CSV table of C-alpha atoms and ligand atoms in Angstrom, one decimal:
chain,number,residue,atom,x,y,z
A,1,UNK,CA,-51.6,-59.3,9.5
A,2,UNK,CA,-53.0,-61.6,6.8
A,3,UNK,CA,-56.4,-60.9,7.5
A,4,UNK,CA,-55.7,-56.9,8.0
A,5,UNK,CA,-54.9,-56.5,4.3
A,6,UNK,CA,-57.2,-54.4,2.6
A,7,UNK,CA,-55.2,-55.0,-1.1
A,8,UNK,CA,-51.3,-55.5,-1.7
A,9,UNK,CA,-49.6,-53.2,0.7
A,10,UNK,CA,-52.6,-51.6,2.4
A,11,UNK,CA,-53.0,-52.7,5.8
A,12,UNK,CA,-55.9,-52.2,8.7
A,13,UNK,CA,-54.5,-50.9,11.3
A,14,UNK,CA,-57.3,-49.1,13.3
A,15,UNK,CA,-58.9,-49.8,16.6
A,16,UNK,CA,-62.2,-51.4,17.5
A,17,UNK,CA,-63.8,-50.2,20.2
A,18,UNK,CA,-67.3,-52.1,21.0
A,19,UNK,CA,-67.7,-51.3,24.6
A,20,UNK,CA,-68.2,-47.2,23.7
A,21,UNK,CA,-72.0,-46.0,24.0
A,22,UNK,CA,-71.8,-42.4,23.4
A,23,UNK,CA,-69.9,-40.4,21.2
A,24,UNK,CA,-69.8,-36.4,21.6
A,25,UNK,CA,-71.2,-37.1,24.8
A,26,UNK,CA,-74.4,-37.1,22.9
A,27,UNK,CA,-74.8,-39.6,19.9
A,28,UNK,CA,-76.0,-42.7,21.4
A,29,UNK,CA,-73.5,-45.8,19.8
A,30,UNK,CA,-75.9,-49.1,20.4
A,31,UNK,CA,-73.5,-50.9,18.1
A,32,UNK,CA,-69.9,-49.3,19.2
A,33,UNK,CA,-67.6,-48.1,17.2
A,34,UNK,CA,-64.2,-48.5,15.0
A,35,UNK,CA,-61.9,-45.9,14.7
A,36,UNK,CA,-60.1,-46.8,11.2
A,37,UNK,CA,-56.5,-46.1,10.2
A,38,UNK,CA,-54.8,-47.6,7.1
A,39,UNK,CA,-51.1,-48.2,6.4
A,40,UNK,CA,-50.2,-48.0,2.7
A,41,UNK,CA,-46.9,-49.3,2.1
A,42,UNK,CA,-45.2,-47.7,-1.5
A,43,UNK,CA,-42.2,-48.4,-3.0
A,44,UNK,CA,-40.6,-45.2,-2.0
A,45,UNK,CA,-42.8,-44.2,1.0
A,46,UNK,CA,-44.8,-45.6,3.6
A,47,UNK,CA,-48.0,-43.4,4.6
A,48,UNK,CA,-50.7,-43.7,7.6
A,49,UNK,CA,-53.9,-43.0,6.6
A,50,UNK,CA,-55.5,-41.2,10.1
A,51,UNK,CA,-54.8,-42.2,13.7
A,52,UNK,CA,-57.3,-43.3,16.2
A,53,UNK,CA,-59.3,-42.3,19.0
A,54,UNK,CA,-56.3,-41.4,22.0
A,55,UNK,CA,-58.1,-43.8,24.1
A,56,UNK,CA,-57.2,-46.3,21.5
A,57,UNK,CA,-53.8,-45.7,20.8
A,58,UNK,CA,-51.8,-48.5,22.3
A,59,UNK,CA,-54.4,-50.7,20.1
A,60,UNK,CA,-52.9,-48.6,17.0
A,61,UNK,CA,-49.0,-49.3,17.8
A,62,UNK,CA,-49.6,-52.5,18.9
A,63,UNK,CA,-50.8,-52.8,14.9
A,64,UNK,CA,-48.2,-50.7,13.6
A,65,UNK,CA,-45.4,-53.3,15.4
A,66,UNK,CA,-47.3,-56.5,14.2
A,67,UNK,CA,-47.3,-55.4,10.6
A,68,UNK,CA,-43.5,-54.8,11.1
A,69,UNK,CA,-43.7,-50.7,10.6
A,70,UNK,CA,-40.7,-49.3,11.4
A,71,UNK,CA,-40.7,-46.3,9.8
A,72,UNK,CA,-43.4,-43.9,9.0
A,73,UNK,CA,-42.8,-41.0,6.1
A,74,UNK,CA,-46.2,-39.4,6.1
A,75,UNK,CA,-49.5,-39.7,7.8
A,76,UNK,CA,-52.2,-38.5,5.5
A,77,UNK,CA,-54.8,-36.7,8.5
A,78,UNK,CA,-57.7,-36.2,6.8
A,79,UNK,CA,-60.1,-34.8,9.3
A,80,UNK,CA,-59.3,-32.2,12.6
A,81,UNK,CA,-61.4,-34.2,14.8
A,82,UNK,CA,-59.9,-36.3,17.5
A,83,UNK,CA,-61.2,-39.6,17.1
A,84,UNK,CA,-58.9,-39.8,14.2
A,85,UNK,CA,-56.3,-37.4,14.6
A,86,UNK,CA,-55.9,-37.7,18.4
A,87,UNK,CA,-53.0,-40.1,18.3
A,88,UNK,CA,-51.2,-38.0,15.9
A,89,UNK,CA,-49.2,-36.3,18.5
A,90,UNK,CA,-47.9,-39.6,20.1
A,91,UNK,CA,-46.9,-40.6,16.1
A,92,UNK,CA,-45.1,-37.7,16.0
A,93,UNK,CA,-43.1,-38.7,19.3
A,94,UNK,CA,-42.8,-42.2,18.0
A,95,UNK,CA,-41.6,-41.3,14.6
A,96,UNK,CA,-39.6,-38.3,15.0
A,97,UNK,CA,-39.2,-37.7,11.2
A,98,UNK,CA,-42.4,-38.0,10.3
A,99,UNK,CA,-44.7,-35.5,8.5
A,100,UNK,CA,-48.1,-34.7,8.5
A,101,UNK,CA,-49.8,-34.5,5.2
A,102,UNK,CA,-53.0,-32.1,5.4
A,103,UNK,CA,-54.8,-29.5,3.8
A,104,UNK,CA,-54.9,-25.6,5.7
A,105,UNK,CA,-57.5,-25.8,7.3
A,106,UNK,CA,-56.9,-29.2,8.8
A,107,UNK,CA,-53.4,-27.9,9.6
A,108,UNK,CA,-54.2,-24.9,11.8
A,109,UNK,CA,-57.2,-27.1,13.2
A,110,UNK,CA,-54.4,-29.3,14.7
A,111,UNK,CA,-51.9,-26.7,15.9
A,112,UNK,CA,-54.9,-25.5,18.0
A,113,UNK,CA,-56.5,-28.8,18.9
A,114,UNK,CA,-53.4,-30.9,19.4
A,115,UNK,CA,-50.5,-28.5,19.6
A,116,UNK,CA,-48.8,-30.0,16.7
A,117,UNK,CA,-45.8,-27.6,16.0
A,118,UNK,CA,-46.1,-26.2,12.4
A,119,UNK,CA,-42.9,-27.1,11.2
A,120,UNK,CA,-44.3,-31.0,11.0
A,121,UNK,CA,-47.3,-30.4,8.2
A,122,UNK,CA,-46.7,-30.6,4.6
A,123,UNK,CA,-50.1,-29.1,2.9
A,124,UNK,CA,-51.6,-30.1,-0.3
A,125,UNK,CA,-54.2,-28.5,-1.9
A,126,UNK,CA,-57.2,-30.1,-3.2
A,127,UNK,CA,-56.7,-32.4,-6.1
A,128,UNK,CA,-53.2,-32.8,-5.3
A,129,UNK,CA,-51.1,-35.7,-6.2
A,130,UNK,CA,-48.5,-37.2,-3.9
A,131,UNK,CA,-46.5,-39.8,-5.8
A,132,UNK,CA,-45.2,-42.8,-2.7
A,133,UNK,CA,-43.2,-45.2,-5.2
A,134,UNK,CA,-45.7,-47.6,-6.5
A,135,UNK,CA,-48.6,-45.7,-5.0
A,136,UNK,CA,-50.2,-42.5,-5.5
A,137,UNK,CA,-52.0,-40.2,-3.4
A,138,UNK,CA,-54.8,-37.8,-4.5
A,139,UNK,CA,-56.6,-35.5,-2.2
A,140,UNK,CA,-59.7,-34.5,-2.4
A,141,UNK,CA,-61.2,-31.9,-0.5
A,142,UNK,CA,-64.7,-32.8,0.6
A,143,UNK,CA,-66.0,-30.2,2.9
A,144,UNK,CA,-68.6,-30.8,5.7
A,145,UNK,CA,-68.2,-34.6,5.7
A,146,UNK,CA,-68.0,-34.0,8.7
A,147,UNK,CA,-65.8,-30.7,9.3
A,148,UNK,CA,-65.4,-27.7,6.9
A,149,UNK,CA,-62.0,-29.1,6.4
A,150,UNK,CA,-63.0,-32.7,5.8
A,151,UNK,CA,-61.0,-34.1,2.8
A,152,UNK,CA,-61.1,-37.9,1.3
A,153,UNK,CA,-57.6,-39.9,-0.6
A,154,UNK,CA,-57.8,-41.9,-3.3
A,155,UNK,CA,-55.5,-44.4,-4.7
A,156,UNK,CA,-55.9,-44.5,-8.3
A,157,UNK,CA,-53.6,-47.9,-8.5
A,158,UNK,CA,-55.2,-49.6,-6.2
A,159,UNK,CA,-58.8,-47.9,-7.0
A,160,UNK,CA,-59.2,-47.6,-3.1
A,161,UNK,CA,-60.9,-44.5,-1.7
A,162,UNK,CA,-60.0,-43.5,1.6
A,163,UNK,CA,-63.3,-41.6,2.7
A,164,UNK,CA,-62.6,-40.7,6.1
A,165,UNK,CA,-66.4,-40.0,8.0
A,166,UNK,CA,-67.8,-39.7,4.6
A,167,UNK,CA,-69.6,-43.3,3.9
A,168,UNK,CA,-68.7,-44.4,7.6
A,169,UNK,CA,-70.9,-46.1,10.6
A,170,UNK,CA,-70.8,-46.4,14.1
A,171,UNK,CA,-70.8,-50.3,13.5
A,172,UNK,CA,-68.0,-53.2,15.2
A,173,UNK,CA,-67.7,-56.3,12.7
A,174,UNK,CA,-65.1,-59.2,12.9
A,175,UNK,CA,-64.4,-58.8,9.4
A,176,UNK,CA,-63.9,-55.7,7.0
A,177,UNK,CA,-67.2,-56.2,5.1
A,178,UNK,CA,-70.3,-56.7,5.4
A,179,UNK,CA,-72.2,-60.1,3.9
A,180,UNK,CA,-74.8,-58.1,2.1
A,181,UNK,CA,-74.3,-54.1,1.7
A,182,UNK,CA,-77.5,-54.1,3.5
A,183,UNK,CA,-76.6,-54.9,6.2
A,184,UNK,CA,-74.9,-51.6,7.2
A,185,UNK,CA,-77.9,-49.6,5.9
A,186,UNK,CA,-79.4,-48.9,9.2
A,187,UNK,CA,-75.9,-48.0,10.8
A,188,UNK,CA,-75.1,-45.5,7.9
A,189,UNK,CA,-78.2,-43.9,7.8
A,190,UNK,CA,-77.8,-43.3,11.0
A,191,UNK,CA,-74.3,-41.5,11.1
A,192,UNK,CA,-75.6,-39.8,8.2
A,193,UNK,CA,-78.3,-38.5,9.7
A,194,UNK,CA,-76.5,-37.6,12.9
A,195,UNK,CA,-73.6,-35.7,12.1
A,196,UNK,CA,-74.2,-35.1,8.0
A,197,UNK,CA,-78.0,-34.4,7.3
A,198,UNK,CA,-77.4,-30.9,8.1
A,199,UNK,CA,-75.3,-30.6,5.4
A,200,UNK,CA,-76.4,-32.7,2.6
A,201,UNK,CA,-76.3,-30.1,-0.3
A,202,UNK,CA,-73.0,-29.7,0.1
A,203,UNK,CA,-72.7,-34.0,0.3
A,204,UNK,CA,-74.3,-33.5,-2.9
A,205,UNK,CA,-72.0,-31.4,-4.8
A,206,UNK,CA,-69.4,-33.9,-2.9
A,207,UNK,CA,-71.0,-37.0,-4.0
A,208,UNK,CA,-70.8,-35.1,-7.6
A,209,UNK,CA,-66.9,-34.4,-7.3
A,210,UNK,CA,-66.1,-37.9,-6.6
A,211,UNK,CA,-68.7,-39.5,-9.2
A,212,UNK,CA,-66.0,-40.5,-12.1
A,213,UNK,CA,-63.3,-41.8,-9.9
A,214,UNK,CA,-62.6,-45.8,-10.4
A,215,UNK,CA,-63.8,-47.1,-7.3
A,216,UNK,CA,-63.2,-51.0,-6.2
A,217,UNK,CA,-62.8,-49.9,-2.1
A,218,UNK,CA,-64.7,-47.3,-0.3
A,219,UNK,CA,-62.8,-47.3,3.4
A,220,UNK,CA,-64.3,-44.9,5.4
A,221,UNK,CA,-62.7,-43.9,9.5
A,222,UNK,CA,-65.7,-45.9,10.9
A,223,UNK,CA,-67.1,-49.0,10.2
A,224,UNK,CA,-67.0,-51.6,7.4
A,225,UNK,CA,-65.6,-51.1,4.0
A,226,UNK,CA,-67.9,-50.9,1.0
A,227,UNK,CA,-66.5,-53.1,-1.8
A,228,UNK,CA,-67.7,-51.2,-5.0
A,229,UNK,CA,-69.6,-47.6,-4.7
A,230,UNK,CA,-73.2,-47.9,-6.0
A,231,UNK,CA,-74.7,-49.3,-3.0
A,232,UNK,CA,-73.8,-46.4,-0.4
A,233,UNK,CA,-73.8,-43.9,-2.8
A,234,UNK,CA,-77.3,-44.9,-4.0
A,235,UNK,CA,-78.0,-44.5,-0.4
A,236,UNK,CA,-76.5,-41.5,0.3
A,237,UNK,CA,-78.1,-39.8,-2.9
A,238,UNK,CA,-81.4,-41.0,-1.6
A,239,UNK,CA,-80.5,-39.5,1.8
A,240,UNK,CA,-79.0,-36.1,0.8
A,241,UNK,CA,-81.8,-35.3,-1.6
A,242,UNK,CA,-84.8,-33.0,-0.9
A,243,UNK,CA,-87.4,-35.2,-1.0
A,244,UNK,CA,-89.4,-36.5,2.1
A,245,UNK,CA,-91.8,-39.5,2.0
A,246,UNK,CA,-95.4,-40.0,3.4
A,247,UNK,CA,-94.4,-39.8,7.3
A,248,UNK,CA,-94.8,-37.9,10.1
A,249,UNK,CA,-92.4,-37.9,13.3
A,250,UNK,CA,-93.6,-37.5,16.6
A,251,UNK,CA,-91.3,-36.9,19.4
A,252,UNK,CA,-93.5,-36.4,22.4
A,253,UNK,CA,-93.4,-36.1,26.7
A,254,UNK,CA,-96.3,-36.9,28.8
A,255,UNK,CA,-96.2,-36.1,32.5
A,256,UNK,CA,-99.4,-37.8,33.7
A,257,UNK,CA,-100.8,-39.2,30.9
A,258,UNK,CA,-103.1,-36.4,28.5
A,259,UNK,CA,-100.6,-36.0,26.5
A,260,UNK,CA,-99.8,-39.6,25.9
A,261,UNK,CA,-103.6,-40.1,25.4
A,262,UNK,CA,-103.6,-36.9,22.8
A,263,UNK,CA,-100.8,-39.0,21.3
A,264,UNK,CA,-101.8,-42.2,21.0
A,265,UNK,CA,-105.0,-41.1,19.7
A,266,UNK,CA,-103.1,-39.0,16.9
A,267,UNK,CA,-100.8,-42.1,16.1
A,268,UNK,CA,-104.3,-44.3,15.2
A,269,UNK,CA,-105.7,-40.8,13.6
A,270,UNK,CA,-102.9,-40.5,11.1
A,271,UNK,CA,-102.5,-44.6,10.5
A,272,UNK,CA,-105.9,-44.6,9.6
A,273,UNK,CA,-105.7,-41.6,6.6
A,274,UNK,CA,-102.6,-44.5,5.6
A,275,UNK,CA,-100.0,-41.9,7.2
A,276,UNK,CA,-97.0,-43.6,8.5
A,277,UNK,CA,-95.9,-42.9,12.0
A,278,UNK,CA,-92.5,-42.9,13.7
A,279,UNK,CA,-93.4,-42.2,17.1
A,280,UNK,CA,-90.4,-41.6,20.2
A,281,UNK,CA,-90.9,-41.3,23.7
A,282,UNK,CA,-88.8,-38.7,24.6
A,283,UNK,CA,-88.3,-39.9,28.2
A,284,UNK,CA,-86.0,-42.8,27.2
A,285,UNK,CA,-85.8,-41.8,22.8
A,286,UNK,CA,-82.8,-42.7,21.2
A,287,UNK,CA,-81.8,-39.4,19.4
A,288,UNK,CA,-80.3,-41.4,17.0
A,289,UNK,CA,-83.4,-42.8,15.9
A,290,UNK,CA,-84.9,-39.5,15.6
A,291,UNK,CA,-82.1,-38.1,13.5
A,292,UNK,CA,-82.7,-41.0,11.1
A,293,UNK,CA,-86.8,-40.5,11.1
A,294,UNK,CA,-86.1,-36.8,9.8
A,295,UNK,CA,-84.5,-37.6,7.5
A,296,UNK,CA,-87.4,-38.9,5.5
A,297,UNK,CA,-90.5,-37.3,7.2
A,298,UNK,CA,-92.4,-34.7,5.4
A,299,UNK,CA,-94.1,-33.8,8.9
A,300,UNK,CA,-92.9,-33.5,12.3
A,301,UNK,CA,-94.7,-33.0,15.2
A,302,UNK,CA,-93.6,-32.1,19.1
A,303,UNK,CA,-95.8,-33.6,21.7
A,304,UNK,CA,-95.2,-32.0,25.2
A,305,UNK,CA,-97.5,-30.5,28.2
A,306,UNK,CA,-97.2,-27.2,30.2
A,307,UNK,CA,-94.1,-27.3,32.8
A,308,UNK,CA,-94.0,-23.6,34.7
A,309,UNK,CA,-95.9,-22.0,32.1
A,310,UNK,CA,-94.0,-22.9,29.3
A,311,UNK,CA,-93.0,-26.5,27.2
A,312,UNK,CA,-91.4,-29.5,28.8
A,313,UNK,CA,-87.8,-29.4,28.9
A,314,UNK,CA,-87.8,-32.8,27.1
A,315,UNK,CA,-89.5,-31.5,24.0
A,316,UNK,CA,-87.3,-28.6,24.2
A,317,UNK,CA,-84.6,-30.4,23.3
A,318,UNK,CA,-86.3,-32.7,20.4
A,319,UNK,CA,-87.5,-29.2,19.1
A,320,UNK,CA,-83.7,-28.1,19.6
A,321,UNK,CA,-82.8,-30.9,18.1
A,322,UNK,CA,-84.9,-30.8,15.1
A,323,UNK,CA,-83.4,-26.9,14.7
A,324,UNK,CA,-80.2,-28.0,14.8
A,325,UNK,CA,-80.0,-30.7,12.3
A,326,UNK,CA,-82.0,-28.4,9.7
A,327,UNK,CA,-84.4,-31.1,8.6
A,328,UNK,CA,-85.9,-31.4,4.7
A,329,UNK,CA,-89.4,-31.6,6.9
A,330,UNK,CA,-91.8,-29.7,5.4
A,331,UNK,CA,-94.6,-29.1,7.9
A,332,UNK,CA,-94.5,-28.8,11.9
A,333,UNK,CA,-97.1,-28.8,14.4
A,334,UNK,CA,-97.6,-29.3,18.2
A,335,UNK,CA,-99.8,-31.1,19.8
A,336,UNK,CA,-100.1,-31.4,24.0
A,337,UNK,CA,-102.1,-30.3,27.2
A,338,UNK,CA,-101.7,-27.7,29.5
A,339,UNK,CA,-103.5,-26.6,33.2
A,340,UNK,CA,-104.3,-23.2,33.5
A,341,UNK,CA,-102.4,-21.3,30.1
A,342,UNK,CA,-98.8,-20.9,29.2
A,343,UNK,CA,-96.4,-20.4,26.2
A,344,UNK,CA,-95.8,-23.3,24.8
A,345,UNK,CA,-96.8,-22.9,21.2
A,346,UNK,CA,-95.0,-19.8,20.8
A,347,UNK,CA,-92.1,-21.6,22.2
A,348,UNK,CA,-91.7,-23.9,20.0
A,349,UNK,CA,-93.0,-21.8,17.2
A,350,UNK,CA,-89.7,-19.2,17.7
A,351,UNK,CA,-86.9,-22.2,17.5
A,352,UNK,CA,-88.5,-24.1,14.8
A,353,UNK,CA,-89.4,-21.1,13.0
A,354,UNK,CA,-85.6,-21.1,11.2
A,355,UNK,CA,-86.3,-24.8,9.6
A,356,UNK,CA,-88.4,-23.3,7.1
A,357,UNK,CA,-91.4,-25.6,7.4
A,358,UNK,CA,-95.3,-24.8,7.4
A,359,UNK,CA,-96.4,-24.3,10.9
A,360,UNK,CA,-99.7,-26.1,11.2
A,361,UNK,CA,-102.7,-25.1,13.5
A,362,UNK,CA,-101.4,-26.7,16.7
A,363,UNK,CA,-104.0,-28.9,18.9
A,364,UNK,CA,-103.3,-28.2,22.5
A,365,UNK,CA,-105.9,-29.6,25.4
A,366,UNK,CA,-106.7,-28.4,28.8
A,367,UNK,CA,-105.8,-31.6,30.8
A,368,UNK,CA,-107.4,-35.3,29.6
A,369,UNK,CA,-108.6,-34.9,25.8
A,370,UNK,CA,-112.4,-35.2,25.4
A,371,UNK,CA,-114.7,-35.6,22.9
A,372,UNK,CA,-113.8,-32.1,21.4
A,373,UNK,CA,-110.5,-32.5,21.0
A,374,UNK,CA,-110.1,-35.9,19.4
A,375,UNK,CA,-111.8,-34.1,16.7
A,376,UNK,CA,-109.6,-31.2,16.7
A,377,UNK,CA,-106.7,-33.7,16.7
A,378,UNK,CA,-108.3,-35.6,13.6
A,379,UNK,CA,-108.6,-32.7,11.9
A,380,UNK,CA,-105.1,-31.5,12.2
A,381,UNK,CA,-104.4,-35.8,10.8
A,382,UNK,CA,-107.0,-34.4,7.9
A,383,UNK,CA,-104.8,-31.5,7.4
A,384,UNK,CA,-101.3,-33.7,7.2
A,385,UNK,CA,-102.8,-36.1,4.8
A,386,UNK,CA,-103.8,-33.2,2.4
A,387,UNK,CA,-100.7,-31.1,2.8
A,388,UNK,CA,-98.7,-34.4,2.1
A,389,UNK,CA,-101.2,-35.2,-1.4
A,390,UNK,CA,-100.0,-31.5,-2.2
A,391,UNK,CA,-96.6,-32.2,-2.2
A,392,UNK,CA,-97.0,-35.0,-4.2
A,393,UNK,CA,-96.4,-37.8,-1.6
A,394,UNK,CA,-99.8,-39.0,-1.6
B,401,FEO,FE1,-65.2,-39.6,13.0
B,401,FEO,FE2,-66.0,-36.3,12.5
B,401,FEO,O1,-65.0,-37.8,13.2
C-alpha cells in the first residue's frame, strides 16, 4: 500500500474506473473517472472517508483487505450521491458495527436512496469536531458542491482536506498528483462547469468558509489531489466569479447547409471585430465542452433552422442546456434559416428568457443566406462587439 499513502495513516483506497464514458447518463467522461475513498487510521479509531461507485465495490474491499483493514469504526459519507456512497450499504454488511458519520440532510438522503436503517448514522453538525486518537475530524458543511447536503472534512493534524466533489475531475492518473497543477486545469474546469457553475455564488461563500484553514492536501472524490490550495482555488475563484471575457459561444444545427453557411460566415464576422469564437456542432458537440465555454462567454448564440414550424430539436436542447446551468452570459441571440415561417425565435426567446441576459435582434434567413443577410449577420457581430466594449471587455 506504499504507494496509496496519502500521509502517515491515510491511505487511498478508491477505485479507478477509465473505461466509463458517461456519467448521469449525460456528462460525457473522455478521460474516465476515479471514484476516491480514504482510510484514515487514528490512534483510537479508524474512519472511511466515502465509498465508491457500487460498480466498483469489489475494487474498494479488495483495497480495504490489502491495507490490512479489519475493522472499520466510522465512515465519514460526505455526499448523498451514489458514486460515493453507493457501497455504503455493502460496508455496513461487511462491518456490522460500523457507523455512518453524516450530517441531516445527508442522512435522510441515504435512508431514501440506499435504505440505510437510521439506527446506523451518527450526525454532526457543521463545524463539528470528531476527535479519532491521533486524528481529528472537522466537518464542514459546504452546500451545493454538488448537493444541498454536500459537506467537506478536514484534518487539522495532518492539514489534509477531504473535499469530496468540491475541487474534483473526471480525470484517471497512475499517480495521486499531477506533474504541474496545470495539468488538471482543463478536467476541473470542466466538472466545474458541468455540475457546479450553476451554483457558484454559493461556491463562493464556500470557497470563503474554507479560506483560513491550513491546507497542505486538497483530496477531492474524483481525480488527482492538489498538493497546496492556491492553484485550484485561484481557479475556482476565477471560475465562480461574475465576470465573462470577450467570447461568444455558438452552439449551432444545420440540416442542409444555410445554416452552417449563416454560421460560418458569422464565425469570420465576429473573428474579424477580434471577438473570440467557441463554435460546436451540435450534431456530434461534446456538452462538456459547452459547459466549460459558458462559463467565460459574455455572448451566446443558438444556431438552428425551422423543423415542423418550430427550432431543431438539437438546439433545443443546447438552449435547454444553456437554461439549466444558469450561465453568467450576458447577451443571447439566434441566428438560423427557415422555409416558409415558424416559431423559432419565440422559442427560444421563452426558455432563455429566465437566464437573465439581453436578447439581441436575432438574424434569421429564408433558406441559403444572400447578399442581404450577410449584412444583417455583420451587423448583429457589430452589435456583440459594442455590447462587449460596454461591459468593459473590450
Ligand atoms: Fe461525485 Fe456529486 O458525486
Amino acid at each position: 500500500m506504499k504507494e496509496n499513502l496519502i500521509k502517515q495513516d491515510i491511505f487511498y483506497v478508491g477505485a479507478i474506473d477509465a473505461e466509463r464514458r458517461i456519467f448521469d447518463e449525460l456528462i460525457p467522461l473522455p478521460d474516465g473517472t476515479t471514484y476516491n475513498s480514504y482510510i484514515i487510521k487514528g490512534s483510537e479509531k479508524t474512519v472511511l472517508i466515502d465509498s465508491v461507485d457500487p460498480t466498483r465495490k469489489n475494487v474498494l474491499f479488495d483495497n480495504l483487505n490489502k491495507a490490512n483493514i479489519e475493522k472499520i469504526d466510522y465512515i465519514i459519507s460526505q455526499h448523498g450521491e451514489q458514486d460515493h456512497s453507493g457501497s455504503i450499504p455493502f460496508l455496513l454488511e461487511a462491518y456490522p458495527m460500523v457507523k455512518v458519520i453524516t450530517n441531516t440532510k445527508c442522512k435522510s438522503e441515504l435512508m431514501d436512496l440506499l435504505l440505510i436503517d437510521e439506527g446506523r448514522f451518527i450526525v454532526v453538525e457543521d463545524g463539528q469536531e470528531i476527535s479519532i486518537g491521533s486524528k481529528t475530524l472537522r466537518f464542514i458543511f459546504t452546500p451545493w458542491v454538488h448537493w444541498p447536503e454536500t459537506m467537506v472534512t478536514y484534518v487539522p493534524e495532518d492539514k489534509i482536506l477531504f473535499s469530496c466533489d468540491f475541487f474534483g475531475s473526471h480525470l484517471t492518473m497512475d499517480k495521486p498528483y499531477p506533474d504541474n497543477p496545470e495539468d488538471i486545469y482543463i478536467p476541473a474546469k470542466r466538472y466545474f462547469a458541468e455540475i457546479m457553475s450553476p451554483f457558484r455564488s454559493v461556491i463562493r461563500k464556500n470557497l470563503e468558509k474554507i479560506a483560513g484553514l491550513d491546507i497542505e492536501i486538497i483530496a477531492p472524490s474524483h481525480g488527482p489531489l492538489h498538493k497546496g490550495k492556491d492553484f485550484i482555488f485561484g481557479c475556482y475563484k476565477d471560475w465562480a466569479s461574475e465576470n465573462v471575457k470577450n467570447e461568444v459561444l455558438i452552439a449551432y444545427v444545420s440540416m442542409h447547409g444555410s445554416t452552417e453557411k449563416i454560421t460560418d460566415y458569422f464565425i469570420k464576422a465576429l473573428s474579424k471585430r477580434k471577438v473570440e469564437v467557441k463554435a460546436f456542432n451540435l450534431a456530434d458537440a461534446d456538452i462538456g465542452e459547452i459547459a466549460m465555454a459558458l462559463v467565460d462567454a459574455a455572448t451566446a448564440v443558438i444556431g438552428s433552422p425551422t423543423v415542423l414550424a418550430g427550432t431543431h430539436p438539437k438546439a433545443i436542447f443546447a438552449a435547454f442546456l444553456v437554461k439549466a446551468l444558469r450561465p453568467k452570459t450576458k447577451f443571447l441571440s439566434v441566428i438560423g434559416s427557415y422555409g416558409w415561417g415558424g416559431k423559432m425565435v419565440e422559442q427560444l426567446a421563452d426558455m432563455l428568457g429566465s437566464v437573465g441576459a439581453e436578447i439581441l435582434e436575432p438574424v434569421l434567413v429564408k433558406g441559403f443566406p444572400k447578399e442581404e443577410d450577410f449584412k444583417m449577420l455583420d451587423s448583429l457581430a457589430d452589435k456583440i462587439l459594442q455590447k462587449h466594449k460596454e461591459i468593459g471587455l473590450v
